[in-house]
Each structure stands twice: as C-alpha cells, then as structure tokens.
Amino acid sequence: MGYLLLGLLAVIAVLLGIAVIRTLMIKAPTPAPCDTVITDEECAIAAQKLGAMVRVPSVSKHEDEDLSEFYKLRAVMEAQFPLLHKNLEKTVFSGNLLYCWKGSDPSKNPILFMGHQDVVPASNEGWRVDAYSGEVIDGNLYGRGSLDCKSTMYVELQAVEELLEEGFTPPCDVYLSYSINEETGGDGAAAAVRHLKEKGITLALVIDEGGAVMEAPVAGMDRSYAVIGITEKGYMDLKITARGKGGHSSTPPRNTPAARLFAFANEIERKRPFKKALLSETVEMFSKMAPSFSFPLRLVLGNIWLFKPLLMVLMPVVSPFGEAVMATTCCFTMMKGSDAANVIPKEPYLVANLRTSVHQGCEASLAVMKKYADKYDLDIEVMMQRDASPVSNIHSEEYAYVCDCIKKQFPDVGIAPYIIMGGTDCRHFHALTENALRFAPVRMTNAQSASCHAVDENVTVSALAEGVRFFKMFLRNYDL
C-alpha cells in the first residue's frame, strides 16, 4: 500500500511539473501598439450622425403598434446616409429594415451585417443629460441606444456610405438587417430570415452585436479582449404555483402553499441542480484568455486537461459568470401571494427565469425543475421557452477572417470566443449560416458596458470611427 501511495504521489508530482512547465511557456503575445490616428473629422461625423439617431426615442414595438418613431428614425437614416439609400435595395417588414448591396460576383454566398433599431425605455432620472440627447461630453456620446444598438448600426451604415463614396463594389452581395423589436424578443429578425429563405439565400457569414472590444472582460486580466459571441444560451420562463385551502393567518397550518414555494426555491438556490459541462469552445475561450492572467489562474486555465475537475467545482463558487458559462441557471424573479397581510394565499406562485445551456436544453432543464416541484406538490407552467442557439464554427475560414481583421484594426487586444448569456436577433440567422457571430467592433470600458439598459449609457466617439474602419477593411479585403 505504501508503494502504491508513493507511486500515486510521484504521478501527481510529474503531472504538476508538466503543468508548471507548460504554464511558464504560455506567453501572451506582446501587444502591438495601436497607433491608429483617429481624425477630428471622423469624430465629428460620428457624433453628428449617431447623435441624430439617438435623439429619436425608438422604444421597442410590435408590428401592430404605433411605429411613428421608427418612421422618424428611418427618415434620419435616409438623411444621414444618402448614398446607401440611393444605391441599395430596401425591403421593409412593418418597420423592420433589410438592405441589399449588390456585389460583383452573384455566385458567391452573401454576407450580412445586422443590429436593431429599437431601444429599451429610459427616463431622465439620474442621467447627467437628457436620456435622448445624443450629447457629447469629454469625447463620449450619451443617450439611450448610444451603445445598444445604434452604435452598431452607425458603424455598419457609415462604412457602406464611405465605400460607396469611394466607388467601391463588394465582392459578394452584402445585406444589412435592422429589426424594431430585438429588445422584446419580437419577430422582426425572423421575418428577414423567412424572406431570405424564400429567395433561396444561404449566407456565408453574419455579424451582429453581442461581443465587443472589452476592457478586461474578466476580473484579473491585464488587457482588453475582443470577445466574439459564438452561441447564446436558451431562455425559459416558468410559473410555479402552490395550491391549498388558504384561510386566516391567525391559525396557520403547517406547510402552507407559500411555505412550500419558499422551500422549493431555497432548495433550487442551494443545490444548483443543473448539469455542469465545459464545451470545447469554452475551453478554447479559457485557453485564449489564460496568457492575460497572473500565474495561479494561468496555471489552471492553461492546463484544463489536468485541472478540469477542479475548475468545474470552483468556478460556480467563485463567480456567477463561471456558473453561467457551465450550466443552466435559474433566477426567481416574480412572486404573488394573497391580497391581504392576514390571509393565507390559496394559490401563490413564483416566476423562475432560466437561461438554459447548450448541453441541457429547455426540456431537460424543465425535467430538473419538475423533479423538485413534485417533491413540494407544486405545479409548473411553461410561459415561454427557446433553446440555446447552435454553436458557430470557430474553425471556419470565416471565423478566422474575422479574427484577422480584429488583429489588424485592434492590434493591442486579445481575441477569444465566448458564450452570450442574454439574447440577440442573431440566433434567428443560424438557419442560414454556420457562421453567426456576435461582435461589434467598438471599444468599451467596463463602465460603458454596464451602462447598457441603465443610466448614462454612452459610447466613446473615437471608438465609433475605429468601428467604421473595421468594416471598411473587412469588405475591401473579403475574398472567401
């Protein structure tokens, strides 16, 4: 037994030695200096055009609602990008826009750039300027939609406008798609997909919002990263109801309906019962990010072949992001009891919001919830659900080309794929391509990222000019 133990310790020592040597060999590429000089003219154009778009409060709408603000936004876009509107074919689906720029080789599969016209509501409370002012302060443009997602629209539209002015023709057809209800999960993008399907179009590549050039996207990193969203988690809302007799609260029985609900929620919260897994693409993300961490994290993330069991135990404990990237998550968001403080509710309920993983979709995640609901005699109703989107191919020529363009435009940053926890319109376009990528070529600080859907949403004006340059370079050199 002693020899066996010594042998085991020797194996562990050898493996750790290999891991340490490998870690010492993991060197982050020395970032090339970003010596791009953004001109005052580029900044002035960006501020003027995006500011005009932000000043239209285009809050999400369904197709049967008042679309007057979207008509105003369309008029602004027509005024700001006249060559685009003169030269590109435009199709309108109840306010949703699809443009087509004809390329020189119609036999090539088209590419599509996209975003969305709609924004979430904003009041002026807490804002340093009017929430729809589009005002520039210290080089940053403020207003709802300045980041999410009118900045993405601007850099795409302006790149096309400038290339048209230069007399450029793309090598293949280029589509631009902008919905009016991305923020509410509406059907605008799906309508564009149906239209393209009817025309028999297969897309080589789609680029949407979602990723960006982020300032140290994970705590402890020593540089900014261009993160490219390759899939997004699924979504499910569940209504969990407890039924009972109700009655007066002065003589409460044991195990009331509300108590059963709370016990259920507490057990889900405590046990985190969903299956944890590391996708190969997640491993790739950690591998790409490992060089930017200090030695302990670099040791673990750079040697997942050895530390995977430890990583799967520790990550959900250390970080909510760590849990979300590995498993379905459940958050209890709404509840209803009785209408009076002294009445036992007969049918209280909770609403749970689940973000389902690729490896444990809506059906499997629901089965987990039902197992615990049955334990407490609770009913579950599915209010809404959609599975995670397919995972885009990170080994394709198209993905490699996007990375190459990022390296050229943003030579000072790292690049990594990642899983989007929220939702974008891009998920609809997986029906037309295996290369549905979420990446807006716009630098943002962590504070700016946090301002999306919040007070003082803003974007750096010079970052918009960089985004325009990215798309111009992308189109000029595209040859796939």
Coordinates of C-alpha atoms in Angstrom, one line a residue:
M1 CA 0.0 0.0 0.0
G2 CA 2.9 2.3 0.8
Y3 CA 4.5 1.8 -2.6
L4 CA 1.1 2.4 -4.3
L5 CA 0.7 5.7 -2.4
L6 CA 4.3 6.8 -3.3
G7 CA 3.6 5.9 -6.9
L8 CA 0.5 7.9 -6.9
L9 CA 2.3 10.9 -5.4
A10 CA 5.0 10.6 -8.0
V11 CA 2.5 10.7 -10.8
I12 CA 0.8 13.7 -9.3
A13 CA 4.2 15.4 -8.9
V14 CA 5.1 14.7 -12.6
L15 CA 1.7 16.0 -13.8
L16 CA 2.1 19.2 -11.7
G17 CA 5.6 19.6 -13.0
I18 CA 4.4 19.3 -16.6
A19 CA 1.6 21.8 -15.9
V20 CA 4.0 24.3 -14.3
I21 CA 6.5 24.0 -17.3
R22 CA 3.6 24.4 -19.7
T23 CA 2.4 27.5 -17.8
L24 CA 5.9 29.1 -17.8
M25 CA 5.9 28.6 -21.6
I26 CA 2.5 30.3 -22.0
K27 CA 3.5 33.8 -23.0
A28 CA 1.0 36.4 -24.1
P29 CA 1.9 37.9 -27.4
T30 CA 3.4 41.3 -26.9
P31 CA 0.6 43.6 -28.0
A32 CA 1.4 45.7 -31.0
P33 CA 0.9 49.4 -30.3
C34 CA -2.3 50.7 -31.5
D35 CA -1.0 53.7 -33.4
T36 CA -4.3 54.4 -35.3
V37 CA -4.8 58.1 -35.5
I38 CA -8.5 59.0 -35.5
T39 CA -9.1 62.4 -37.1
D40 CA -11.3 65.1 -35.7
E41 CA -13.4 64.9 -38.9
E42 CA -14.2 61.2 -38.3
C43 CA -15.2 62.0 -34.7
A44 CA -17.3 64.9 -35.8
I45 CA -19.2 62.8 -38.4
A46 CA -19.8 60.1 -35.8
A47 CA -21.1 62.5 -33.2
Q48 CA -23.4 64.2 -35.7
K49 CA -24.8 61.1 -37.3
L50 CA -25.2 58.9 -34.2
G51 CA -26.4 61.8 -32.2
A52 CA -29.2 62.3 -34.7
M53 CA -30.2 58.7 -34.4
V54 CA -30.1 58.6 -30.6
R55 CA -32.4 61.7 -30.4
V56 CA -35.2 59.5 -31.9
P57 CA -36.6 57.6 -28.9
S58 CA -37.3 54.4 -30.8
V59 CA -38.5 52.2 -28.0
S60 CA -39.3 48.6 -28.9
K61 CA -42.6 48.0 -30.7
H62 CA -44.6 45.1 -32.1
E63 CA -45.6 45.4 -35.7
D64 CA -49.2 46.2 -34.9
E65 CA -48.3 49.2 -32.6
D66 CA -47.6 52.8 -33.3
L67 CA -44.4 52.8 -35.4
S68 CA -44.2 56.6 -35.8
E69 CA -40.8 56.9 -34.0
F70 CA -39.4 54.2 -36.3
Y71 CA -40.6 56.2 -39.3
K72 CA -38.8 59.2 -37.9
L73 CA -35.6 57.2 -37.3
R74 CA -35.8 55.9 -40.9
A75 CA -36.1 59.5 -42.2
V76 CA -33.0 60.4 -40.1
M77 CA -31.1 57.4 -41.6
E78 CA -32.1 58.4 -45.1
A79 CA -30.8 61.9 -44.5
Q80 CA -27.5 60.8 -42.8
F81 CA -26.7 58.0 -45.3
P82 CA -28.0 59.3 -48.7
L83 CA -25.7 57.2 -51.0
L84 CA -26.7 54.0 -49.2
H85 CA -30.4 54.7 -49.6
K86 CA -29.9 55.6 -53.2
N87 CA -27.9 52.6 -54.2
L88 CA -29.1 49.7 -52.0
E89 CA -32.3 47.8 -52.4
K90 CA -34.5 48.2 -49.4
T91 CA -37.2 45.8 -48.1
V92 CA -39.4 46.9 -45.2
F93 CA -41.3 44.4 -42.9
S94 CA -43.6 46.5 -40.7
G95 CA -40.8 48.8 -39.8
N96 CA -38.0 46.2 -39.9
L97 CA -35.4 47.0 -42.5
L98 CA -33.4 44.8 -44.9
Y99 CA -31.0 46.4 -47.3
C100 CA -29.1 44.6 -50.1
W101 CA -25.9 45.9 -51.7
K102 CA -25.3 44.0 -54.9
G103 CA -21.8 42.6 -55.3
S104 CA -19.6 41.9 -58.3
D105 CA -19.9 38.1 -58.1
P106 CA -23.5 36.9 -57.6
S107 CA -22.4 33.3 -57.4
K108 CA -20.8 33.9 -54.0
N109 CA -22.8 33.4 -50.9
P110 CA -23.7 36.8 -49.4
I111 CA -22.7 38.2 -46.0
L112 CA -25.0 40.0 -43.6
F113 CA -24.3 42.7 -41.0
M114 CA -27.0 43.5 -38.5
G115 CA -28.2 45.3 -35.4
H116 CA -31.5 46.6 -34.2
Q117 CA -33.3 50.0 -34.3
D118 CA -35.2 49.6 -31.0
V119 CA -34.0 50.6 -27.5
V120 CA -35.3 49.9 -24.0
P121 CA -37.2 52.8 -22.3
A122 CA -35.4 55.5 -20.4
S123 CA -36.5 58.2 -18.1
N124 CA -34.3 61.2 -17.3
E125 CA -33.9 60.3 -13.6
G126 CA -30.3 60.0 -12.7
W127 CA -28.9 60.9 -16.1
R128 CA -26.3 63.7 -16.4
V129 CA -28.0 64.8 -19.6
D130 CA -31.3 64.1 -21.3
A131 CA -31.7 60.4 -21.9
Y132 CA -32.2 61.0 -25.6
S133 CA -29.9 64.0 -26.1
G134 CA -27.1 62.4 -28.1
E135 CA -24.8 65.0 -26.4
V136 CA -21.0 64.6 -26.4
I137 CA -19.2 65.1 -23.1
D138 CA -15.4 64.6 -22.8
G139 CA -15.4 62.5 -26.0
N140 CA -18.3 60.3 -25.1
L141 CA -21.8 60.4 -26.7
Y142 CA -24.6 59.9 -24.2
G143 CA -28.1 58.7 -24.8
R144 CA -30.3 55.6 -24.8
G145 CA -29.2 53.4 -27.6
S146 CA -25.8 55.0 -28.0
L147 CA -24.2 51.6 -27.3
D148 CA -27.2 49.2 -27.6
C149 CA -27.5 49.1 -30.5
K150 CA -27.4 52.3 -32.6
S151 CA -23.6 52.4 -32.4
T152 CA -23.5 49.1 -34.2
M153 CA -26.0 50.4 -36.8
Y154 CA -23.9 53.5 -37.3
V155 CA -20.5 51.8 -37.9
E156 CA -22.1 49.5 -40.4
L157 CA -24.1 52.1 -42.3
Q158 CA -21.2 54.7 -42.3
A159 CA -18.7 52.1 -43.6
V160 CA -21.1 51.3 -46.5
E161 CA -21.7 55.0 -47.1
E162 CA -18.0 55.8 -47.3
L163 CA -17.2 52.9 -49.5
L164 CA -20.0 53.9 -51.9
E165 CA -18.5 57.4 -52.0
E166 CA -15.2 55.8 -53.0
G167 CA -16.9 53.9 -55.8
F168 CA -16.3 50.5 -54.2
T169 CA -18.3 47.4 -55.1
P170 CA -18.2 44.5 -52.7
P171 CA -17.1 41.1 -53.9
C172 CA -20.4 39.5 -53.0
D173 CA -23.9 40.7 -52.1
V174 CA -24.0 42.4 -48.7
Y175 CA -27.2 42.6 -46.6
L176 CA -27.9 44.9 -43.7
S177 CA -30.7 43.9 -41.3
Y178 CA -32.2 46.0 -38.5
S179 CA -35.3 45.0 -36.5
I180 CA -37.6 47.1 -34.4
N181 CA -38.2 44.6 -31.5
E182 CA -35.0 42.8 -30.6
E183 CA -35.3 44.1 -27.0
T184 CA -38.6 42.4 -26.6
G185 CA -37.8 39.2 -28.5
G186 CA -40.0 40.1 -31.4
D187 CA -40.4 38.7 -34.8
G188 CA -38.6 41.3 -36.9
A189 CA -35.4 39.4 -37.5
A190 CA -37.3 36.2 -38.0
A191 CA -39.3 37.9 -40.8
A192 CA -36.0 38.9 -42.5
V193 CA -34.8 35.2 -42.3
R194 CA -38.1 34.0 -43.8
H195 CA -37.7 36.5 -46.7
L196 CA -34.1 35.3 -47.4
K197 CA -35.1 31.7 -47.1
E198 CA -37.9 32.2 -49.7
K199 CA -35.3 33.6 -52.0
G200 CA -33.1 30.5 -51.5
I201 CA -30.3 32.5 -50.0
T202 CA -27.6 30.9 -47.9
L203 CA -25.3 33.3 -46.0
A204 CA -21.5 32.8 -45.7
L205 CA -21.3 34.9 -42.6
V206 CA -23.5 37.0 -40.2
I207 CA -22.1 39.6 -37.8
D208 CA -24.4 41.1 -35.1
E209 CA -24.0 42.9 -31.9
G210 CA -23.2 40.9 -28.7
G211 CA -19.4 40.8 -28.4
A212 CA -17.2 43.9 -28.5
V213 CA -13.7 45.1 -27.7
M214 CA -14.0 44.9 -23.9
E215 CA -11.8 46.4 -21.2
A216 CA -10.6 43.3 -19.2
P217 CA -13.8 41.3 -19.7
V218 CA -12.9 39.0 -16.7
A219 CA -11.5 40.3 -13.4
G220 CA -7.7 39.9 -13.2
M221 CA -6.9 40.2 -16.9
D222 CA -4.1 42.6 -17.9
R223 CA -5.5 43.7 -21.3
S224 CA -8.6 44.3 -23.3
Y225 CA -10.1 41.5 -25.4
A226 CA -12.2 41.3 -28.5
V227 CA -14.8 38.7 -27.5
I228 CA -16.8 37.1 -30.2
G229 CA -20.1 35.5 -29.3
I230 CA -20.5 32.1 -30.9
T231 CA -23.7 31.0 -29.3
E232 CA -26.3 32.3 -26.8
K233 CA -28.0 30.4 -24.1
G234 CA -31.6 29.4 -24.2
Y235 CA -34.4 31.1 -22.4
M236 CA -37.3 29.8 -20.3
D237 CA -39.9 31.5 -18.0
L238 CA -41.7 29.1 -15.6
K239 CA -44.7 29.8 -13.4
I240 CA -44.6 27.6 -10.3
T241 CA -47.8 27.5 -8.3
A242 CA -48.6 26.0 -4.9
R243 CA -52.3 25.2 -4.2
G244 CA -54.1 24.9 -0.9
K245 CA -57.1 25.9 1.1
G246 CA -56.0 29.4 2.2
G247 CA -57.7 30.8 5.3
H248 CA -57.0 33.2 8.2
S249 CA -53.4 33.7 9.1
S250 CA -54.2 33.8 12.9
T251 CA -54.3 30.0 13.0
P252 CA -51.9 28.9 10.2
P253 CA -51.5 25.2 9.5
R254 CA -48.1 23.6 8.8
N255 CA -46.7 23.5 5.2
T256 CA -48.8 26.3 3.8
P257 CA -48.7 26.9 0.0
A258 CA -46.3 29.8 0.3
A259 CA -44.0 27.8 2.6
R260 CA -43.8 25.0 0.1
L261 CA -42.9 27.5 -2.6
F262 CA -40.2 29.0 -0.4
A263 CA -38.8 25.6 0.4
F264 CA -38.7 24.7 -3.2
A265 CA -36.9 28.0 -4.2
N266 CA -34.5 27.6 -1.4
E267 CA -33.5 24.1 -2.4
I268 CA -33.0 25.1 -6.1
E269 CA -30.9 28.1 -5.0
R270 CA -28.8 26.0 -2.6
K271 CA -28.3 22.9 -4.7
R272 CA -27.8 24.4 -8.1
P273 CA -29.1 21.1 -9.6
F274 CA -28.3 21.6 -13.3
K275 CA -25.6 19.6 -15.2
K276 CA -22.2 21.4 -15.5
A277 CA -20.1 20.9 -18.6
L278 CA -17.3 22.7 -20.4
L279 CA -17.9 23.0 -24.2
S280 CA -14.8 22.6 -26.3
E281 CA -15.4 26.3 -27.3
T282 CA -15.4 27.3 -23.7
V283 CA -12.1 25.5 -23.2
E284 CA -10.9 27.5 -26.2
M285 CA -12.0 30.7 -24.6
F286 CA -10.1 30.0 -21.4
S287 CA -7.1 28.9 -23.4
K288 CA -7.1 32.2 -25.4
M289 CA -7.5 34.2 -22.2
A290 CA -5.0 32.3 -20.0
P291 CA -1.9 34.3 -21.0
S292 CA -3.5 37.5 -19.7
F293 CA -3.9 36.3 -16.1
S294 CA -1.4 36.1 -13.3
F295 CA 0.4 32.8 -12.7
P296 CA -2.1 30.9 -10.5
L297 CA -5.0 31.4 -12.9
R298 CA -2.8 30.9 -15.9
L299 CA -1.7 27.6 -14.4
V300 CA -5.3 26.4 -14.1
L301 CA -6.7 27.9 -17.3
G302 CA -3.7 26.9 -19.4
N303 CA -3.9 23.3 -18.3
I304 CA -7.5 22.4 -18.4
W305 CA -6.5 18.9 -19.4
L306 CA -5.3 18.5 -15.8
F307 CA -7.4 20.9 -13.7
K308 CA -10.8 20.5 -15.4
P309 CA -12.4 18.7 -12.3
L310 CA -11.1 21.4 -10.0
L311 CA -12.3 24.1 -12.4
M312 CA -15.8 22.7 -12.6
V313 CA -16.1 22.7 -8.8
L314 CA -14.5 26.1 -8.1
M315 CA -15.8 28.3 -11.0
P316 CA -19.5 28.3 -10.0
V317 CA -18.5 29.1 -6.4
V318 CA -16.1 31.9 -7.3
S319 CA -18.1 33.7 -10.0
P320 CA -21.8 33.9 -11.2
F321 CA -20.2 34.1 -14.7
G322 CA -18.4 30.9 -14.0
E323 CA -21.6 29.1 -13.2
A324 CA -23.5 30.6 -16.1
V325 CA -20.9 29.6 -18.7
M326 CA -21.0 26.0 -17.5
A327 CA -24.7 25.3 -16.7
T328 CA -28.3 26.3 -16.9
T329 CA -29.1 29.0 -14.4
C330 CA -32.3 29.7 -12.5
C331 CA -33.3 33.0 -11.0
F332 CA -36.6 33.6 -9.2
T333 CA -37.8 37.0 -10.4
M334 CA -41.5 37.5 -9.7
M335 CA -44.0 36.3 -7.0
K336 CA -47.6 36.7 -6.0
G337 CA -49.2 35.8 -2.7
S338 CA -52.5 36.9 -1.2
D339 CA -54.1 40.4 -1.5
A340 CA -54.1 40.9 2.3
A341 CA -51.4 40.6 5.0
N342 CA -53.6 38.4 7.2
V343 CA -54.8 35.9 4.6
I344 CA -53.1 32.7 3.7
P345 CA -52.9 32.6 -0.1
K346 CA -54.7 29.8 -1.8
E347 CA -52.6 29.8 -5.0
P348 CA -49.3 31.7 -4.5
Y349 CA -46.8 31.5 -7.4
L350 CA -43.2 32.2 -8.3
V351 CA -41.8 33.0 -11.7
A352 CA -38.4 31.5 -12.5
N353 CA -36.3 32.7 -15.3
L354 CA -33.9 30.0 -16.7
R355 CA -31.1 30.5 -19.1
T356 CA -30.6 27.1 -20.5
S357 CA -27.3 25.6 -21.6
V358 CA -26.4 24.1 -24.9
H359 CA -25.8 20.7 -23.3
Q360 CA -29.0 20.8 -21.1
G361 CA -31.8 22.5 -23.1
C362 CA -35.3 23.6 -22.1
E363 CA -36.8 20.1 -22.0
A364 CA -34.0 18.6 -19.8
S365 CA -33.9 21.7 -17.6
L366 CA -37.6 21.6 -17.1
A367 CA -37.4 18.0 -16.1
V368 CA -34.9 19.0 -13.3
M369 CA -37.3 21.7 -12.1
K370 CA -40.3 19.3 -12.2
K371 CA -38.4 16.8 -10.0
Y372 CA -38.1 19.3 -7.2
A373 CA -41.6 20.8 -7.8
D374 CA -43.1 17.3 -7.4
K375 CA -41.3 17.0 -4.0
Y376 CA -43.2 20.0 -2.7
D377 CA -46.5 19.3 -4.6
L378 CA -46.2 22.3 -6.9
D379 CA -47.5 22.8 -10.5
I380 CA -45.2 24.2 -13.2
E381 CA -46.4 26.1 -16.3
V382 CA -44.1 27.0 -19.2
M383 CA -44.7 30.6 -20.0
M384 CA -42.1 30.9 -22.7
Q385 CA -39.1 28.9 -23.9
R386 CA -36.5 28.7 -26.6
D387 CA -33.4 26.5 -26.7
A388 CA -29.8 27.7 -26.9
S389 CA -28.7 28.6 -30.4
P390 CA -26.4 26.3 -32.3
V391 CA -22.7 26.9 -31.7
S392 CA -20.9 28.7 -34.6
N393 CA -17.9 27.1 -36.1
I394 CA -14.7 28.6 -34.6
H395 CA -12.6 26.6 -37.1
S396 CA -14.1 28.0 -40.2
E397 CA -12.4 30.3 -42.7
E398 CA -15.0 33.0 -42.0
Y399 CA -14.3 33.0 -38.2
A400 CA -10.5 33.1 -38.9
Y401 CA -11.1 36.1 -41.3
V402 CA -13.0 38.0 -38.6
C403 CA -10.1 37.3 -36.2
D404 CA -7.6 38.5 -38.8
C405 CA -9.5 41.8 -39.3
I406 CA -9.6 42.3 -35.5
K407 CA -5.9 41.8 -35.2
K408 CA -5.3 44.4 -37.9
Q409 CA -7.7 47.0 -36.6
F410 CA -7.1 46.3 -32.8
P411 CA -3.5 45.0 -32.6
D412 CA -3.3 45.8 -28.9
V413 CA -6.1 43.4 -27.7
G414 CA -6.5 39.6 -27.3
I415 CA -9.2 37.7 -29.1
A416 CA -11.5 34.9 -27.7
P417 CA -14.8 33.2 -28.4
Y418 CA -17.5 33.3 -25.7
I419 CA -21.0 32.3 -24.8
I420 CA -23.6 35.1 -24.7
M421 CA -25.8 34.8 -21.6
G422 CA -28.5 37.1 -23.0
G423 CA -30.3 37.0 -26.4
T424 CA -29.8 38.7 -29.7
D425 CA -31.5 38.7 -33.1
C426 CA -28.5 36.7 -34.4
R427 CA -30.0 33.4 -33.2
H428 CA -32.5 33.5 -36.0
F429 CA -29.8 33.6 -38.6
H430 CA -28.3 30.2 -37.6
A431 CA -30.9 28.9 -40.1
L432 CA -29.0 30.5 -42.9
T433 CA -25.3 30.0 -41.9
E434 CA -23.0 28.1 -39.6
N435 CA -21.1 31.4 -39.1
A436 CA -23.5 33.5 -37.0
L437 CA -21.1 35.7 -34.9
R438 CA -21.8 38.4 -32.4
F439 CA -19.1 41.1 -32.5
A440 CA -19.4 44.9 -32.6
P441 CA -16.0 46.4 -33.4
V442 CA -16.4 49.1 -30.8
R443 CA -14.1 49.6 -27.8
M444 CA -15.9 50.0 -24.5
T445 CA -14.9 50.3 -20.9
N446 CA -16.5 48.1 -18.2
A447 CA -18.4 51.2 -17.0
Q448 CA -19.8 51.7 -20.5
S449 CA -20.7 48.1 -20.8
A450 CA -22.6 48.3 -17.5
S451 CA -24.4 51.5 -18.8
C452 CA -26.4 49.5 -21.4
H453 CA -30.1 49.5 -20.4
A454 CA -29.0 51.7 -17.5
V455 CA -28.4 55.3 -16.6
D456 CA -25.9 57.3 -18.6
E457 CA -25.5 54.9 -21.5
N458 CA -22.6 56.2 -23.6
V459 CA -20.1 55.3 -26.2
T460 CA -16.7 56.9 -27.0
V461 CA -16.8 58.8 -30.3
S462 CA -13.4 57.8 -31.4
A463 CA -14.4 54.1 -30.9
L464 CA -17.1 54.6 -33.5
A465 CA -14.5 55.8 -36.0
E466 CA -12.5 52.6 -35.3
G467 CA -15.6 50.5 -35.9
V468 CA -16.2 52.2 -39.3
R469 CA -12.6 51.5 -40.3
F470 CA -13.0 47.8 -39.3
F471 CA -16.0 47.2 -41.6
K472 CA -14.4 49.1 -44.5
M473 CA -11.3 47.0 -44.2
F474 CA -13.4 43.8 -43.8
L475 CA -15.3 44.5 -47.0
R476 CA -12.2 45.7 -49.0
N477 CA -10.3 42.5 -48.3
Y478 CA -13.1 39.9 -48.1
D479 CA -12.3 37.1 -50.5
L480 CA -13.9 33.8 -49.3

